[in-house]
Coordinates of C-alpha atoms and ligand atoms in Angstrom, one line a residue:
X131 CA 11.9 11.8 3.4
X132 CA 9.7 14.5 4.9
X133 CA 6.0 13.7 5.2
X134 CA 5.0 17.3 5.1
X135 CA 5.5 20.1 2.6
X136 CA 4.0 23.5 2.0
X137 CA 1.2 24.9 -0.2
X138 CA 2.3 28.5 -0.2
X139 CA 2.9 29.1 3.5
X140 CA 0.5 26.4 4.7
X141 CA 2.0 23.2 6.0
X142 CA 0.4 20.2 4.3
X143 CA 0.8 16.4 4.4
X144 CA 2.5 15.2 1.2
X145 CA -0.5 12.8 0.5
X146 CA -3.9 14.3 0.3
X147 CA -7.1 13.3 -1.4
X148 CA -8.5 14.0 -4.9
X149 CA -12.3 14.1 -4.6
X150 CA -13.2 13.8 -8.3
X151 CA -13.9 10.1 -8.1
X152 CA -16.7 10.8 -5.6
X153 CA -19.1 12.0 -8.3
X154 CA -21.2 9.7 -10.6
X155 CA -19.9 8.1 -13.8
X156 CA -18.1 10.6 -16.0
X157 CA -17.8 13.0 -13.0
X158 CA -21.5 13.9 -13.7
X159 CA -24.4 13.5 -11.3
X160 CA -24.5 11.8 -7.9
X161 CA -22.4 8.8 -6.9
X162 CA -24.1 5.4 -7.1
X163 CA -23.7 5.1 -3.3
X164 CA -23.6 8.5 -1.6
X165 CA -23.2 6.9 1.9
X166 CA -20.0 5.2 0.6
X167 CA -18.7 8.5 -0.8
X168 CA -19.3 10.2 2.6
X169 CA -17.5 7.3 4.4
X170 CA -14.4 7.9 2.2
X171 CA -14.4 11.6 3.2
X172 CA -14.8 10.8 6.9
X173 CA -12.1 8.2 6.8
X174 CA -9.8 10.6 4.9
X175 CA -9.9 13.0 7.8
X176 CA -9.6 10.2 10.4
X177 CA -6.3 9.0 8.8
X178 CA -4.8 12.5 8.5
X179 CA -5.8 13.9 5.1
X180 CA -5.4 17.7 5.4
X181 CA -5.7 18.6 1.7
X182 CA -8.7 17.9 -0.5
X183 CA -8.7 18.7 -4.2
X184 CA -12.1 19.4 -5.6
X185 CA -14.1 21.6 -8.0
X186 CA -17.6 22.9 -8.3
X187 CA -17.8 21.4 -11.7
X188 CA -17.3 17.9 -10.3
X189 CA -20.9 16.7 -10.6
X190 CA -21.4 19.7 -11.0
X191 CA -22.0 20.7 -7.3
X192 CA -22.2 17.1 -6.3
X193 CA -18.7 16.7 -4.9
X194 CA -18.6 20.1 -3.1
X195 CA -22.0 19.3 -1.6
X196 CA -20.8 15.9 -0.3
X197 CA -17.7 17.6 1.2
X198 CA -19.8 20.3 2.9
X199 CA -22.5 17.9 4.1
X200 CA -19.9 15.4 5.5
X201 CA -17.1 17.5 6.8
X202 CA -18.5 21.0 7.7
X203 CA -17.5 22.5 10.1
X204 CA -14.1 21.6 8.8
X205 CA -11.0 20.7 10.8
X206 CA -8.9 23.8 11.3
X207 CA -6.0 22.3 9.3
X208 CA -8.0 21.1 6.3
X209 CA -6.9 22.8 3.1
X210 CA -9.7 22.9 0.5
X211 CA -8.3 23.4 -3.0
X212 CA -10.5 24.0 -6.0
X213 CA -10.3 25.0 -9.6
X214 CA -12.1 27.3 -11.9
X215 CA -12.1 27.8 -15.7
X216 CA -14.5 25.1 -16.7
X217 CA -18.3 24.6 -16.5
X218 CA -20.6 21.8 -17.3
X219 CA -23.6 21.8 -19.7
X220 CA -26.8 19.9 -19.0
X221 CA -25.6 16.8 -20.8
X222 CA -22.3 16.6 -18.8
X223 CA -20.2 18.3 -21.5
X224 CA -17.3 20.3 -20.2
X225 CA -17.0 23.9 -21.6
X226 CA -14.4 26.6 -21.0
X227 CA -15.5 29.3 -18.5
X228 CA -12.5 31.6 -18.6
X229 CA -13.9 35.1 -18.9
X230 CA -13.1 37.1 -15.7
X231 CA -16.8 37.2 -14.9
X232 CA -17.0 33.4 -15.2
X233 CA -13.9 32.9 -13.0
X234 CA -15.4 35.2 -10.4
X235 CA -18.7 33.3 -10.6
X236 CA -16.8 30.0 -10.2
X237 CA -15.0 31.2 -7.1
X238 CA -18.3 32.4 -5.6
X239 CA -20.0 29.1 -6.4
X240 CA -17.2 27.2 -4.6
X241 CA -17.4 29.5 -1.6
X242 CA -21.1 28.9 -1.4
X243 CA -21.1 25.2 -2.0
X244 CA -18.2 24.5 0.3
X245 CA -19.5 27.1 2.8
X246 CA -16.2 28.8 3.5
X247 CA -15.4 32.5 3.5
X248 CA -12.0 32.0 1.8
X249 CA -10.7 29.2 -0.4
X250 CA -7.2 28.0 0.5
X251 CA -6.1 27.7 -3.1
X252 CA -7.8 28.2 -6.5
X253 CA -6.2 26.6 -9.5
X254 CA -6.8 28.4 -12.8
X255 CA -7.7 25.4 -15.0
X256 CA -6.5 26.6 -18.5
X257 CA -7.8 25.3 -21.8
X258 CA -5.7 24.6 -24.8
X259 CA -2.4 25.6 -23.1
X260 CA -3.8 29.0 -22.0
X261 CA -3.6 30.7 -25.4
X262 CA -7.3 31.1 -25.7
X263 CA -9.0 34.3 -26.7
X264 CA -9.0 35.6 -23.1
X265 CA -5.6 37.0 -22.1
X266 CA -3.8 35.3 -19.3
X267 CA -3.3 38.7 -17.7
X268 CA -7.1 39.2 -17.5
X269 CA -7.7 35.8 -16.0
X270 CA -5.0 36.0 -13.4
X271 CA -5.8 39.7 -12.8
X272 CA -9.3 38.6 -11.8
X273 CA -8.0 35.9 -9.4
X274 CA -5.6 38.5 -7.9
X275 CA -8.5 40.8 -7.3
X276 CA -10.4 38.0 -5.6
X277 CA -7.4 37.4 -3.5
X278 CA -7.2 41.0 -2.5
X279 CA -10.9 40.8 -1.6
X280 CA -10.0 37.9 0.8
X281 CA -11.9 35.2 -1.1
X282 CA -8.8 33.3 -2.2
X283 CA -5.7 32.6 -0.3
X284 CA -3.4 31.1 -2.9
X285 CA -3.4 30.9 -6.7
X286 CA -2.4 27.8 -8.8
X287 CA -2.3 26.9 -12.4
X288 CA -3.6 23.7 -14.0
X289 CA -2.9 22.2 -17.5
X290 CA -0.1 24.5 -18.2
X291 CA 3.3 24.5 -20.0
X292 CA 6.5 26.1 -18.7
X293 CA 6.4 29.3 -20.9
X294 CA 2.9 30.1 -19.5
X295 CA 4.1 29.4 -15.9
X296 CA 7.0 31.8 -16.5
X297 CA 4.6 34.5 -17.8
X298 CA 2.3 33.9 -14.8
X299 CA 5.1 34.2 -12.4
X300 CA 5.6 37.8 -13.7
X301 CA 2.0 38.5 -12.8
X302 CA 1.1 36.7 -9.5
X303 CA 2.6 34.4 -6.9
X304 CA 2.0 30.8 -8.1
X305 CA 1.6 28.3 -5.2
X306 CA 0.7 25.2 -7.2
X307 CA 1.1 23.6 -10.6
X308 CA -1.5 20.9 -11.3
X309 CA -0.8 18.9 -14.4
X310 CA -1.1 15.3 -15.5
X311 CA 2.0 13.2 -14.4
X312 CA 2.7 9.8 -13.1
X313 CA 5.3 7.0 -13.3
X314 CA 3.6 6.0 -16.6
X315 CA 3.2 9.5 -18.0
X316 CA 6.4 11.5 -17.8
X317 CA 5.7 14.2 -20.4
X318 CA 5.9 16.9 -17.7
X319 CA 9.3 15.9 -16.4
X320 CA 10.9 19.3 -17.1
X321 CA 8.1 21.2 -15.4
X322 CA 8.4 19.0 -12.3
X323 CA 12.0 20.1 -12.1
X324 CA 11.1 23.7 -12.8
X325 CA 8.5 23.6 -9.9
X326 CA 11.1 22.2 -7.6
X327 CA 13.6 25.0 -8.5
X328 CA 11.0 27.7 -7.9
X329 CA 9.6 26.1 -4.7
X330 CA 6.2 25.7 -6.3
X331 CA 4.1 22.7 -5.2
X332 CA 3.7 20.3 -8.1
X333 CA 0.4 18.4 -7.6
X334 CA -0.1 15.8 -10.3
X335 CA -3.5 14.8 -11.4
X336 CA -3.8 11.2 -12.5
X337 CA -1.0 10.1 -10.1
X338 CA -2.1 6.5 -10.6
X339 CA -2.1 6.9 -14.4
X340 CA -5.8 8.2 -14.4
X341 CA -9.0 6.1 -14.4
X342 CA -9.6 7.5 -17.9
X343 CA -6.4 5.8 -19.2
X344 CA -6.8 2.5 -17.3
X345 CA -4.0 3.7 -15.1
X346 CA -4.4 1.4 -12.2
X347 CA -4.7 -1.7 -14.5
X348 CA -1.5 -0.6 -16.4
X349 CA 0.4 -0.2 -13.1
X350 CA -0.8 -3.7 -12.0
X351 CA 0.4 -5.2 -15.2
X352 CA 4.0 -3.7 -15.0
X353 CA 6.5 -6.3 -14.0
X354 CA 9.0 -3.9 -12.4
X355 CA 6.3 -2.3 -10.3
X356 CA 5.2 -5.8 -9.3
X357 CA 8.7 -6.8 -8.3
X358 CA 9.3 -3.7 -6.2
X359 CA 5.8 -4.0 -4.7
X360 CA 6.5 -7.6 -3.6
X361 CA 9.8 -6.5 -2.0
X362 CA 8.1 -3.9 0.1
X363 CA 4.9 -5.8 0.8
X364 CA 3.0 -3.2 -1.0
X365 CA 0.8 -2.8 -4.1
X366 CA 1.9 -1.5 -7.5
X367 CA -0.3 1.6 -7.0
X368 CA 1.4 2.3 -3.7
X369 CA 4.8 2.0 -5.3
X370 CA 3.7 4.4 -8.1
X371 CA 2.8 6.9 -5.4
X372 CA 6.0 6.3 -3.4
X373 CA 8.0 6.9 -6.7
X374 CA 6.3 10.3 -7.2
X375 CA 7.1 11.3 -3.6
X376 CA 10.8 10.4 -4.3
X377 CA 10.7 12.1 -7.7
X378 CA 10.7 15.7 -6.2
X379 CA 10.5 17.3 -2.8
X380 CA 8.0 19.7 -4.3
X381 CA 5.5 16.8 -5.1
X382 CA 2.2 16.8 -3.2
X383 CA -0.2 13.9 -4.1
X384 CA -4.0 13.9 -4.5
X385 CA -4.8 10.3 -5.5
X386 CA -8.5 9.9 -6.3
X387 CA -10.6 7.1 -5.0
X388 CA -14.1 6.2 -4.2
X389 CA -13.0 3.4 -1.9
X390 CA -12.0 3.4 1.8
X391 CA -9.6 0.5 1.2
X392 CA -7.8 2.3 -1.6
X393 CA -7.8 5.6 0.4
X394 CA -6.0 3.8 3.3
X395 CA -3.5 2.1 0.9
X396 CA -2.8 5.5 -0.7
X397 CA -2.1 7.2 2.6
X398 CA 0.1 4.3 3.7
X399 CA 2.3 4.7 0.6
X400 CA 3.8 7.7 2.3
X401 CA 5.7 5.4 4.6
X402 CA 7.4 3.4 1.8
X403 CA 11.1 4.1 1.5
X404 CA 12.4 3.2 -1.9
X405 CA 16.2 2.6 -2.1
X406 CA 18.5 3.5 -4.9
X407 CA 18.1 0.1 -6.6
X408 CA 14.3 0.4 -6.5
X409 CA 14.5 3.9 -7.9
X410 CA 16.9 3.0 -10.7
X411 CA 14.5 0.2 -11.8
X412 CA 11.4 2.4 -11.4
X413 CA 12.9 5.3 -13.3
X414 CA 12.8 3.1 -16.4
X415 CA 9.1 2.3 -16.0
X416 CA 6.8 3.9 -18.5
X417 CA 9.4 6.0 -20.3
X418 CA 8.9 4.1 -23.5
X419 CA 5.1 4.2 -23.2
X420 CA 3.2 6.1 -25.9
X421 CA 2.2 9.6 -24.9
X422 CA -1.1 9.7 -22.9
X423 CA -3.6 12.5 -23.1
X424 CA -4.5 14.1 -19.7
Ligands
LIG642 N1 -6.7 19.8 -12.9 C1 -7.3 18.8 -13.7 O1 -7.5 19.1 -14.9 C2 -7.6 17.5 -13.1 C3 -8.0 16.4 -14.0 C4 -8.2 15.2 -13.4 C5 -8.2 15.0 -12.0 N2 -7.9 16.1 -11.2 C6 -7.7 15.9 -9.7 O2 -6.7 14.9 -9.5 C7 -7.2 13.8 -8.7 C8 -6.5 12.5 -9.0 O3 -6.7 12.2 -10.4 P1 -7.7 11.0 -10.8 O4 -8.6 10.7 -9.7 O5 -8.2 11.4 -12.1 O6 -6.7 9.8 -11.1 P2 -5.8 8.8 -10.3 O7 -5.7 9.3 -8.9 O8 -4.6 8.5 -11.1 O9 -6.6 7.5 -10.4 C9 -7.9 7.3 -9.9 C10 -8.3 5.8 -10.2 O10 -7.4 5.0 -9.5 C11 -8.2 4.0 -8.7 N3 -7.5 3.9 -7.5 C12 -7.3 4.8 -6.5 N4 -6.5 4.3 -5.5 C13 -6.2 3.0 -5.9 C14 -5.4 2.0 -5.3 N5 -4.8 2.2 -4.2 N6 -5.2 0.8 -6.0 C15 -5.8 0.6 -7.2 N7 -6.6 1.6 -7.8 C16 -6.8 2.8 -7.2 C17 -9.5 4.7 -8.6 O11 -10.6 3.7 -8.5 P3 -11.4 3.5 -7.1 O12 -12.4 4.6 -7.0 O13 -12.0 2.2 -7.3 O14 -10.4 3.5 -6.0 C18 -9.7 5.5 -9.9 O15 -10.2 4.6 -10.9 C19 -8.7 13.8 -9.0 O16 -9.5 13.2 -8.0 C20 -9.0 15.3 -9.1 O17 -9.2 15.9 -7.8 C21 -7.6 17.3 -11.7

């Protein structure tokens, strides 16, 4: 199994890092231990992370500031991927920010806070499936204009369903789909396959089942995951990540963690080779679980 893939035309390791867990509780405000958050970022680069998923609205500002303070000037091969379409209010509430002017402001804020001239990829984080009052053409049109201005390299879509992706493909090149998906949340199975057929990177959020949904605890409690983990001398979380990598060649992972130990485990999951017996057993995990909200 290849350890590298592409985001657009950019080579990228199949396991990267999701930075959302570096903010304070509720992804709002500073982390309890900023030095520990910086240590995670430094260690990520040391062990080969070349793809960090972030957003200006994580904190807000907090996570991008940590990334800039810790890693700037950035390694040449580091891909910084962000998302626009949401904003935070003073109480930490999350509000849509999808007017073209708001999308532009979001891109500008990311450029400023990350201190880069161009963002490798910007995901349009849609709300309510994208059928909001603001036309998709207008939202993607603004991102395309920002791309022509040299402020964005690639465009992705987040929280989307297949009909919207199909519409978007008629308007722009789509380099990434970022939806919720994991071994215990298979609602997006068809779109995973669609992304593979269209050579679009599928980058699941919540690849460990999401902290909001007690994902890691549910993985740890699953007997099939435990059995396969024991066989490979691995943890259930690592097997859940290895299963995702085996699920589709278009899969790129951004597991989120605030812990150096978990970060190292997550990166090491890339070396686990699941055989056909493992995969047959794992394919049955979670399929009868009740639907989970992203
Ligand atoms: N586009 C969107 O709408 C959207 C939404 C949510 C997230 N995201 C992105 O996707 C990334 C990943 O999603 P996520 O962070 O929500 O969920 P996740 O990766 O499924 O799970 C994160 C949780 O797993 C724990 N964890 C991490 N590695 C572990 C390991 N090896 N063993 C046991 N527990 C482990 C973390 O706790 P510790 O901190 O203790 O390790 C944290 O509680 C985010 O960081 C963010 O960049 C995007």
